[in-house]
Amino acid sequence: MSSKPNTPLLDKVNSPEDLRALEEADLQQIAEELRSETIDAVSITGGHLGAGLGVVELTVALHYVFNTPDDKIIWDVGHQCYPHKILTERRDRIRTLRQGKGLSGFTKRAESAYDPFGAAHSSTSISAGLGMAAARDLKGGDNNVIAVIGDGAMSAGMAYEAMNNAGHLGSRLIVILNDNDMSIAPPVGAMSAYLAKLVSGPTYQTFRDAAKNIAKNLPKPVFEKAARAEEYARGFWTGGTMFEELGFYYVGPVDGHNLEHLLPVLKNVRDTHHGPVLIHAVTQKGKGYAPAEGAKDKYHGVAKFDVITGKQSKPKANAPSYTNVFATSLIKEAEADDKVVAITAAMPDGTGLNLFGEAFPERTYDVGIAEQHAVTFAAGLATEGYKPFAAIYSTFLQRAYDQVIHDVAIQGLPVRFPIDRAGLVGADGPTHAGAFDTAFLSCLPGFVVMAAADEVELRHMVATAAAYDEGPISFRYPRGEGVGLDMPERGSVLEIGKGVIRREGTKVALLSFGGRMGECLKAADELDAAGLSTTVADARFAKPLDMDMIKRLAREHEVLVTIEEGSAGGFGSHVLTRLAEEGLLENGLKIRTLTLPDIFIDHDKPDAMYDKAGLNCDGILKAVFTALGTEMLTAPQRA
Ligand SMILES: Cc1ncc(C[n+]2csc(CCOP(=O)(O)OP(=O)(O)O)c2C)c(N)n1
């Protein structure tokens, strides 16, 4: 039963079951309303918009054709899942996306049965889906498993590892390649969609027979077109051939915005019992919202915005971002040294290497979503005397850990690791937090590990890394803006393994590694005001540690607190180990190590996250007062 125009059909759809009760003819209206609802929600919350808009029809079609949540849809990266969340019992909370205690901006198992696998890092969906398919086979079940993966995510090796394995196992698994790269997308249309439908159908024998069957009833020019389209659909197009060679049954390309094309293809694939099938859907990022369609990044990630104009409301920055300082500093170094080269794994804008690329296009490498390759590629460059800066966010560097150890560290190669988004990152939550890099790098022999206390320090660290040729070196810096300092034209080369005292005191020592320096200085003001004379030191290096400075802090103060925006096992742990070795923990020194707590902190406003972690002025004061065994000053006393 088709409803009257202008009736918001979406109001009747709380779950996919409600959706499946509708007529196929109603789905176009649902898609339109779903698109508007997604735009409206993200205009309030900010977040990933373009990717979700590109899969609206696909989302509707998948939930209509498949019996979710028994049939499992795994969204790769998960940033395109907002329409999916709206259709799967979360519409009432969609305007809490990415807010504290609200919905996650990614798929999350704890949030819903309709999210069978959590994501945020890319290219995991086929592996996870294959695992679920193998489990189903072991259990003798018959549910479907569908992995939806973007053409970008398909650039990562893991996706091919999974397909290789899927071809070998032969389990029934549906992969939907969500191809929104218009510049490489082949032409699509009714004919290729029709062929795709035929070749995915149960009556299909061989695609050549199918093409012949259609073609013999067609006039000659159409026949020739049909033959060409058939080649596109099954053989000629390299994607098809390649996927087939990996053991997948290739279907497509199909217009991912056309429900009349999508629904029969999905039904055919559902109702035939193939092994691994790949449906190649061509979509447009930002589809259906003009400001997104026209934007260079297709509104990949946006701040809150005005729906009518598309204008985003980004708060005015008081200081340049750390990302920008990194990029401009690296450009300075590269102007002076033609061996400096830069590598990004599909994040040119996020890392600032877009700016570097404009200045030095021939010395900039975007290798795709391929962090492992990026690191070993950098190692190769280093063997030939180049100075590679492999700029990878802390969270994504996790994926390349073996390459960091085996290809870089063991060979002592001077690869530079600028590590952006070090620490808590706010709305993106725990999947994107840069929590572990200090721990996983400062345990590696021969590595130099730095963290910038502010943007001037970052500039110095870029210069230091450019000058340092003896082995691997990293420097971490947080998301967001610097503190607004005057910047030197060019960075100075720091002495390796030397920290710096920022202010001298006598009773309490705060030893900071990285971006929490501002909070240390604030806490020191309060402690001084409370009669506790406080030293503040910037360690600069977690490896090698400045043991002269650290020993002096330990000997000359009653309390020593280390602060870092990273997990346990990092800077503070190394300080403790070394002080124990020196016998300096036996003389009544009261020591505390402030790190991120042993939990994954959910997405929230940065301040709330710091509060939870105890990594702010209050947290530092609390640590000092508990170490001293005295009451903490109340806010009125402090005022
Ligand atoms: C391992 C990893 N590296 C980098 C990223 C950052 N990232 C998020 S989405 C994205 C692009 C994904 O492109 P595609 O798969 O085509 O999806 P689309 O956004 O086009 O829908 C990147 C690079 C990530 N999520 N995971």
Short mmCIF file of C-alpha atoms in Angstrom, two decimals, residues 124-550:
data_model
loop_
_atom_site.label_atom_id
_atom_site.label_comp_id
_atom_site.label_asym_id
_atom_site.label_seq_id
_atom_site.Cartn_x
_atom_site.Cartn_y
_atom_site.Cartn_z
CA THR A 124 38.38 -4.66 8.56
CA SER A 125 34.89 -5.52 7.32
CA ILE A 126 35.71 -8.41 4.99
CA SER A 127 37.86 -10.15 7.59
CA ALA A 128 35.24 -9.73 10.30
CA GLY A 129 32.48 -10.77 7.92
CA LEU A 130 34.38 -13.85 6.82
CA GLY A 131 34.88 -14.81 10.46
CA MET A 132 31.14 -14.52 11.01
CA ALA A 133 30.45 -16.52 7.87
CA ALA A 134 32.85 -19.25 8.98
CA ALA A 135 31.17 -19.34 12.40
CA ARG A 136 27.77 -19.62 10.73
CA ASP A 137 29.03 -22.54 8.66
CA LEU A 138 30.38 -24.27 11.75
CA LYS A 139 27.05 -23.81 13.50
CA GLY A 140 25.09 -24.97 10.47
CA GLY A 141 23.28 -21.61 10.25
CA ASP A 142 21.96 -19.93 7.14
CA ASN A 143 22.08 -16.20 7.82
CA ASN A 144 23.68 -13.78 5.41
CA VAL A 145 26.76 -11.74 6.11
CA ILE A 146 27.27 -8.54 4.16
CA ALA A 147 30.41 -6.38 4.34
CA VAL A 148 30.09 -2.89 2.83
CA ILE A 149 33.51 -1.49 2.00
CA GLY A 150 34.50 1.73 0.24
CA ASP A 151 36.89 2.02 -2.67
CA GLY A 152 39.22 3.94 -0.34
CA ALA A 153 39.17 1.22 2.28
CA MET A 154 39.82 -1.26 -0.49
CA SER A 155 43.31 0.22 -0.84
CA ALA A 156 44.45 -1.43 2.37
CA GLY A 157 46.25 -4.74 2.28
CA MET A 158 43.99 -6.25 4.91
CA ALA A 159 41.04 -6.18 2.51
CA TYR A 160 43.02 -8.32 0.04
CA GLU A 161 44.20 -10.67 2.75
CA ALA A 162 40.56 -11.20 3.62
CA MET A 163 39.45 -11.69 0.02
CA ASN A 164 42.25 -14.12 -0.62
CA ASN A 165 41.14 -16.14 2.37
CA ALA A 166 37.46 -15.86 1.42
CA GLY A 167 38.20 -17.21 -2.05
CA HIS A 168 39.96 -20.16 -0.44
CA LEU A 169 37.27 -20.89 2.18
CA GLY A 170 34.43 -20.49 -0.29
CA SER A 171 31.99 -19.47 2.46
CA ARG A 172 28.90 -17.56 1.47
CA LEU A 173 29.79 -13.94 2.02
CA ILE A 174 28.53 -10.82 0.30
CA VAL A 175 30.92 -7.92 -0.13
CA ILE A 176 29.54 -4.66 -1.43
CA LEU A 177 32.17 -2.44 -2.91
CA ASN A 178 30.83 1.06 -2.35
CA ASP A 179 32.68 2.83 -5.10
CA ASN A 180 32.15 6.58 -4.84
CA ASP A 181 35.23 7.67 -6.70
CA MET A 182 33.69 9.37 -9.65
CA SER A 183 36.97 9.85 -11.45
CA ILE A 184 37.55 6.11 -11.83
CA ALA A 185 33.98 4.86 -11.82
CA PRO A 186 33.02 3.22 -15.10
CA PRO A 187 29.85 4.36 -16.86
CA VAL A 188 26.76 2.88 -15.36
CA GLY A 189 23.18 2.75 -16.56
CA ALA A 190 20.14 0.67 -17.20
CA MET A 191 21.87 -1.81 -19.47
CA SER A 192 24.72 -2.68 -17.18
CA ALA A 193 22.35 -2.80 -14.25
CA TYR A 194 20.12 -5.16 -16.19
CA LEU A 195 23.05 -7.34 -17.00
CA ALA A 196 24.17 -7.26 -13.43
CA LYS A 197 20.72 -8.38 -12.43
CA LEU A 198 20.83 -11.20 -14.92
CA VAL A 199 24.26 -12.39 -14.03
CA SER A 200 23.38 -12.44 -10.35
CA GLY A 201 20.13 -14.34 -10.91
CA PRO A 202 19.48 -18.03 -10.22
CA THR A 203 18.67 -18.84 -13.84
CA TYR A 204 21.94 -17.50 -15.01
CA GLN A 205 24.17 -20.07 -16.70
CA THR A 206 27.17 -18.25 -17.99
CA PHE A 207 27.39 -14.56 -18.52
CA ARG A 208 28.19 -14.95 -22.18
CA ASP A 209 25.03 -16.96 -22.75
CA ALA A 210 23.05 -14.36 -20.89
CA ALA A 211 24.47 -11.59 -22.99
CA LYS A 212 23.74 -13.52 -26.13
CA ASN A 213 20.17 -14.13 -25.02
CA ILE A 214 19.54 -10.48 -24.54
CA ALA A 215 21.49 -9.44 -27.53
CA LYS A 216 19.75 -11.65 -30.09
CA ASN A 217 16.49 -9.80 -29.47
CA LEU A 218 18.07 -6.40 -29.85
CA PRO A 219 18.77 -4.28 -32.95
CA LYS A 220 22.43 -4.22 -34.02
CA PRO A 221 23.61 -0.94 -32.47
CA VAL A 222 21.98 -1.90 -29.20
CA PHE A 223 23.49 -5.35 -29.51
CA GLU A 224 26.95 -3.80 -29.74
CA LYS A 225 26.24 -1.63 -26.74
CA ALA A 226 24.96 -4.62 -24.86
CA ALA A 227 28.07 -6.59 -25.65
CA ARG A 228 30.23 -3.74 -24.40
CA ALA A 229 28.17 -3.37 -21.24
CA GLU A 230 28.35 -7.09 -20.67
CA GLU A 231 32.11 -6.87 -20.86
CA TYR A 232 32.01 -4.10 -18.29
CA ALA A 233 29.77 -6.15 -16.11
CA ARG A 234 31.78 -9.30 -16.03
CA GLY A 235 35.09 -9.30 -17.65
CA PHE A 236 36.64 -6.33 -19.29
CA TRP A 237 36.69 -4.03 -16.33
CA THR A 238 39.84 -4.85 -14.41
CA GLY A 239 38.10 -4.76 -11.03
CA GLY A 240 35.79 -7.50 -12.10
CA THR A 241 38.59 -9.65 -13.36
CA MET A 242 40.70 -9.11 -10.31
CA PHE A 243 37.93 -9.93 -7.87
CA GLU A 244 37.08 -13.00 -9.86
CA GLU A 245 40.66 -14.14 -9.68
CA LEU A 246 40.53 -13.80 -5.93
CA GLY A 247 37.63 -16.23 -5.95
CA PHE A 248 34.72 -13.80 -5.82
CA TYR A 249 31.68 -13.88 -8.02
CA TYR A 250 31.66 -10.33 -9.38
CA VAL A 251 28.39 -8.49 -9.99
CA GLY A 252 28.19 -5.00 -11.35
CA PRO A 253 28.75 -2.21 -11.69
CA VAL A 254 25.35 -1.21 -10.43
CA ASP A 255 23.99 2.27 -9.72
CA GLY A 256 24.02 2.42 -5.91
CA HIS A 257 21.44 5.21 -5.84
CA ASN A 258 18.86 3.46 -7.97
CA LEU A 259 16.59 1.25 -5.89
CA GLU A 260 15.16 -0.37 -9.00
CA HIS A 261 18.63 -1.62 -9.79
CA LEU A 262 19.76 -2.39 -6.27
CA LEU A 263 16.79 -4.35 -4.99
CA PRO A 264 16.71 -7.08 -7.65
CA VAL A 265 20.47 -7.51 -7.55
CA LEU A 266 20.47 -7.88 -3.76
CA LYS A 267 17.52 -10.27 -3.85
CA ASN A 268 19.17 -12.41 -6.48
CA VAL A 269 22.37 -12.58 -4.53
CA ARG A 270 20.45 -13.37 -1.34
CA ASP A 271 18.47 -16.16 -2.96
CA THR A 272 21.30 -17.94 -4.70
CA HIS A 273 23.79 -19.85 -2.68
CA HIS A 274 27.12 -18.74 -4.00
CA GLY A 275 30.37 -18.61 -2.14
CA PRO A 276 31.87 -15.16 -1.88
CA VAL A 277 30.10 -12.55 -4.02
CA LEU A 278 31.23 -9.01 -4.69
CA ILE A 279 28.66 -6.45 -5.75
CA HIS A 280 30.21 -3.38 -7.23
CA ALA A 281 27.94 -0.42 -6.42
CA VAL A 282 28.74 2.98 -7.83
CA THR A 283 27.70 5.83 -5.56
CA GLN A 284 28.33 9.50 -5.08
CA LYS A 285 29.72 10.85 -1.84
CA GLY A 286 27.51 13.64 -0.47
CA LYS A 287 24.69 12.58 -2.82
CA GLY A 288 21.54 14.66 -2.68
CA TYR A 289 22.86 17.64 -0.74
CA ALA A 290 24.25 20.30 -3.03
CA PRO A 291 26.80 21.85 -0.62
CA ALA A 292 28.24 18.38 0.00
CA GLU A 293 28.24 17.35 -3.64
CA GLY A 294 30.06 20.55 -4.52
CA ALA A 295 32.63 20.41 -1.73
CA LYS A 296 36.17 19.27 -2.42
CA ASP A 297 36.03 16.74 0.39
CA LYS A 298 32.34 15.96 -0.30
CA TYR A 299 31.68 16.93 3.33
CA HIS A 300 33.64 13.97 4.64
CA GLY A 301 33.65 15.40 8.16
CA VAL A 302 31.85 18.59 9.09
CA ALA A 303 31.25 20.92 12.00
CA LYS A 304 27.68 22.00 12.77
CA PHE A 305 26.26 23.75 9.73
CA ASP A 306 23.33 25.70 8.34
CA VAL A 307 21.20 23.31 6.29
CA ILE A 308 20.10 25.96 3.80
CA THR A 309 23.51 27.40 3.01
CA GLY A 310 25.74 24.52 4.05
CA LYS A 311 27.94 27.01 5.90
CA GLN A 312 29.81 25.33 8.73
CA SER A 313 30.16 27.08 12.07
CA LYS A 314 33.75 26.50 13.02
CA PRO A 315 34.79 28.49 16.09
CA LYS A 316 37.46 31.07 15.34
CA ALA A 317 40.88 29.73 16.20
CA ASN A 318 43.13 31.72 18.53
CA ALA A 319 46.26 29.94 17.43
CA PRO A 320 47.33 27.77 14.52
CA SER A 321 46.59 24.08 14.83
CA TYR A 322 49.39 21.72 15.70
CA THR A 323 48.79 20.09 12.33
CA ASN A 324 49.42 23.38 10.58
CA VAL A 325 52.52 24.09 12.66
CA PHE A 326 53.88 20.67 11.77
CA ALA A 327 53.27 21.25 8.07
CA THR A 328 54.74 24.72 7.91
CA SER A 329 57.74 23.65 9.97
CA LEU A 330 58.39 20.71 7.69
CA ILE A 331 58.19 22.96 4.65
CA LYS A 332 60.90 25.13 6.22
CA GLU A 333 63.11 22.09 6.76
CA ALA A 334 62.49 20.84 3.23
CA GLU A 335 63.44 24.22 1.77
CA ALA A 336 66.81 23.83 3.43
CA ASP A 337 67.31 20.13 2.75
CA ASP A 338 66.26 18.42 -0.45
CA LYS A 339 66.43 14.99 1.17
CA VAL A 340 63.33 15.71 3.25
CA VAL A 341 60.33 13.78 1.89
CA ALA A 342 56.88 13.22 3.36
CA ILE A 343 54.49 10.29 3.38
CA THR A 344 50.82 10.10 4.27
CA ALA A 345 48.47 7.15 4.30
CA ALA A 346 45.39 8.75 2.71
CA MET A 347 45.30 11.63 5.15
CA PRO A 348 46.88 14.59 3.34
CA ASP A 349 44.53 17.18 4.84
CA GLY A 350 44.37 15.63 8.29
CA THR A 351 48.14 15.52 8.62
CA GLY A 352 48.79 18.89 6.94
CA LEU A 353 50.74 17.22 4.16
CA ASN A 354 48.38 18.81 1.64
CA LEU A 355 50.35 22.01 2.31
CA PHE A 356 53.66 20.21 2.03
CA GLY A 357 52.41 18.63 -1.19
CA GLU A 358 51.63 22.02 -2.67
CA ALA A 359 55.16 23.19 -1.90
CA PHE A 360 56.92 19.94 -2.84
CA PRO A 361 54.66 17.79 -4.97
CA GLU A 362 57.46 15.53 -6.10
CA ARG A 363 58.59 14.88 -2.53
CA THR A 364 55.14 13.99 -1.20
CA TYR A 365 53.69 10.49 -1.27
CA ASP A 366 50.09 9.63 -0.55
CA VAL A 367 50.13 5.86 -0.45
CA GLY A 368 46.42 5.27 0.23
CA ILE A 369 45.01 3.71 3.36
CA ALA A 370 48.10 1.62 3.81
CA GLU A 371 49.90 2.45 7.03
CA GLN A 372 51.97 -0.72 7.02
CA HIS A 373 53.19 -0.04 3.53
CA ALA A 374 53.75 3.64 4.38
CA VAL A 375 56.19 2.72 7.14
CA THR A 376 58.17 0.17 5.13
CA PHE A 377 58.13 2.48 2.11
CA ALA A 378 59.63 5.17 4.36
CA ALA A 379 62.21 2.66 5.54
CA GLY A 380 63.16 2.03 1.93
CA LEU A 381 63.57 5.74 1.30
CA ALA A 382 65.75 6.00 4.40
CA THR A 383 68.10 3.26 3.15
CA GLU A 384 68.86 5.50 0.17
CA GLY A 385 69.79 8.53 2.24
CA TYR A 386 66.43 10.31 2.18
CA LYS A 387 64.83 11.80 5.25
CA PRO A 388 61.30 10.40 5.25
CA PHE A 389 58.66 11.87 7.54
CA ALA A 390 55.92 9.22 7.81
CA ALA A 391 53.10 11.38 9.14
CA ILE A 392 50.55 8.99 10.63
CA TYR A 393 48.04 9.63 13.40
CA SER A 394 48.85 7.85 16.62
CA THR A 395 45.81 5.59 16.33
CA PHE A 396 46.58 4.51 12.76
CA LEU A 397 50.25 3.91 13.48
CA GLN A 398 49.08 1.03 15.67
CA ARG A 399 48.37 -0.86 12.48
CA ALA A 400 51.98 -0.66 11.35
CA TYR A 401 53.66 -1.77 14.55
CA ASP A 402 55.54 -4.73 13.13
CA GLN A 403 56.82 -2.55 10.30
CA VAL A 404 57.97 0.00 12.88
CA ILE A 405 59.88 -2.69 14.78
CA HIS A 406 61.05 -5.04 12.05
CA ASP A 407 61.63 -2.74 9.10
CA VAL A 408 62.67 0.44 10.89
CA ALA A 409 63.88 -0.07 14.45
CA ILE A 410 65.86 -3.29 14.11
CA GLN A 411 67.69 -1.85 11.12
CA GLY A 412 68.17 1.46 12.92
CA LEU A 413 66.81 3.38 9.94
CA PRO A 414 66.28 7.11 10.36
CA VAL A 415 62.57 7.25 9.63
CA ARG A 416 60.87 10.24 11.21
CA PHE A 417 57.44 9.69 12.75
CA PRO A 418 55.35 12.84 13.21
CA ILE A 419 52.46 11.58 15.36
CA ASP A 420 49.37 13.77 15.18
CA ARG A 421 46.20 13.29 17.31
CA ALA A 422 48.31 12.15 20.24
CA GLY A 423 46.00 11.76 23.22
CA LEU A 424 42.27 12.21 23.55
CA VAL A 425 40.43 13.38 20.46
CA GLY A 426 36.90 14.24 21.58
CA ALA A 427 33.92 13.28 19.42
CA ASP A 428 35.65 10.49 17.49
CA GLY A 429 36.07 8.60 20.75
CA PRO A 430 38.26 5.67 21.78
CA THR A 431 38.87 4.25 18.31
CA HIS A 432 40.68 7.42 17.37
CA ALA A 433 42.39 8.23 20.66
CA GLY A 434 46.16 8.40 20.46
CA ALA A 435 46.69 6.48 23.65
CA PHE A 436 49.44 3.98 23.11
CA ASP A 437 52.23 5.39 20.94
CA THR A 438 54.51 6.44 23.77
CA ALA A 439 54.20 3.01 25.35
CA PHE A 440 54.74 1.09 22.13
CA LEU A 441 57.61 3.22 20.85
CA SER A 442 59.60 3.98 23.98
CA CYS A 443 60.15 0.26 24.61
CA LEU A 444 62.00 -0.11 21.29
CA PRO A 445 65.79 -0.13 21.41
CA GLY A 446 67.37 2.79 19.60
CA PHE A 447 64.20 4.83 19.16
CA VAL A 448 64.13 8.52 20.07
CA VAL A 449 60.69 9.47 21.39
CA MET A 450 59.67 13.09 21.82
CA ALA A 451 56.44 14.95 22.69
CA ALA A 452 55.74 18.62 22.09
CA ALA A 453 54.58 20.73 25.04
CA ASP A 454 53.37 23.52 22.75
CA GLU A 455 53.59 24.67 19.14
CA VAL A 456 57.05 26.23 19.49
CA GLU A 457 58.36 22.95 20.86
CA LEU A 458 56.76 21.20 17.90
CA ARG A 459 58.63 23.44 15.52
CA HIS A 460 61.88 22.59 17.33
CA MET A 461 61.08 18.89 17.18
CA VAL A 462 60.50 18.97 13.43
CA ALA A 463 63.93 20.59 13.06
CA THR A 464 65.45 18.07 15.46
CA ALA A 465 63.97 15.14 13.54
CA ALA A 466 65.21 16.56 10.23
CA ALA A 467 68.71 16.87 11.66
CA TYR A 468 68.78 13.49 13.38
CA ASP A 469 70.13 10.76 11.13
CA GLU A 470 71.24 8.14 13.62
CA GLY A 471 68.04 6.11 13.82
CA PRO A 472 64.25 6.29 14.14
CA ILE A 473 62.77 9.30 15.85
CA SER A 474 59.18 10.24 16.69
CA PHE A 475 57.41 13.31 18.00
CA ARG A 476 53.82 13.44 19.15
CA TYR A 477 51.45 16.38 19.33
CA PRO A 478 47.79 16.71 20.17
CA ARG A 479 44.70 17.41 18.12
CA GLY A 480 43.60 21.03 18.05
CA GLU A 481 45.22 24.40 18.40
CA GLY A 482 48.47 25.44 19.99
CA VAL A 483 48.55 27.80 22.93
CA GLY A 484 49.10 30.99 20.90
CA LEU A 485 52.84 31.57 21.27
CA ASP A 486 55.03 33.69 19.00
CA MET A 487 56.65 31.32 16.57
CA PRO A 488 60.29 31.33 15.57
CA GLU A 489 60.79 31.46 11.82
CA ARG A 490 62.53 28.09 11.94
CA GLY A 491 62.93 25.47 14.67
CA SER A 492 66.14 24.92 16.62
CA VAL A 493 67.72 21.51 16.87
CA LEU A 494 67.22 20.16 20.40
CA GLU A 495 69.86 18.20 22.23
CA ILE A 496 68.75 14.57 22.18
CA GLY A 497 67.67 13.35 25.61
CA LYS A 498 67.64 16.74 27.33
CA GLY A 499 64.60 18.17 29.06
CA VAL A 500 64.08 21.73 30.24
CA ILE A 501 63.00 23.27 33.54
CA ARG A 502 60.13 25.71 32.97
CA ARG A 503 59.98 27.08 36.50
CA GLU A 504 61.88 26.36 39.68
CA GLY A 505 60.38 25.42 43.03
CA THR A 506 61.41 23.38 46.06
CA LYS A 507 58.70 21.05 47.30
CA VAL A 508 56.68 19.67 44.41
CA ALA A 509 57.98 18.76 40.94
CA LEU A 510 55.65 18.35 37.98
CA LEU A 511 57.35 16.53 35.14
CA SER A 512 55.33 16.82 31.96
CA PHE A 513 55.74 14.89 28.72
CA GLY A 514 53.77 16.57 25.94
CA GLY A 515 50.66 18.64 25.62
CA ARG A 516 49.50 18.80 29.23
CA MET A 517 52.15 21.42 30.04
CA GLY A 518 49.54 24.21 30.19
CA GLU A 519 47.64 22.34 32.92
CA CYS A 520 50.89 21.77 34.82
CA LEU A 521 51.65 25.48 34.79
CA LYS A 522 48.12 26.23 35.99
CA ALA A 523 48.44 23.66 38.77
CA ALA A 524 51.83 25.10 39.74
CA ASP A 525 50.25 28.53 40.19
CA GLU A 526 47.68 27.04 42.51
CA LEU A 527 50.21 25.01 44.44
CA ASP A 528 52.49 28.01 44.87
CA ALA A 529 49.50 30.01 46.08
CA ALA A 530 48.81 27.25 48.61
CA GLY A 531 52.39 27.51 49.87
CA LEU A 532 53.73 24.50 48.00
CA SER A 533 56.65 25.75 45.97
CA THR A 534 56.50 23.94 42.62
CA THR A 535 58.96 23.11 39.87
CA VAL A 536 57.65 22.43 36.39
CA ALA A 537 59.81 20.52 33.94
CA ASP A 538 59.27 19.62 30.31
CA ALA A 539 60.79 16.19 29.72
CA ARG A 540 60.70 16.59 25.93
CA PHE A 541 62.04 13.01 25.59
CA ALA A 542 60.55 9.76 26.83
CA LYS A 543 63.54 8.08 25.24
CA PRO A 544 66.32 8.70 26.00
CA LEU A 545 65.24 10.07 29.36
CA ASP A 546 67.05 13.09 30.76
CA MET A 547 68.19 11.22 33.84
CA ASP A 548 70.33 14.07 35.13
CA MET A 549 67.29 16.28 35.28
CA ILE A 550 64.98 13.57 36.58
#
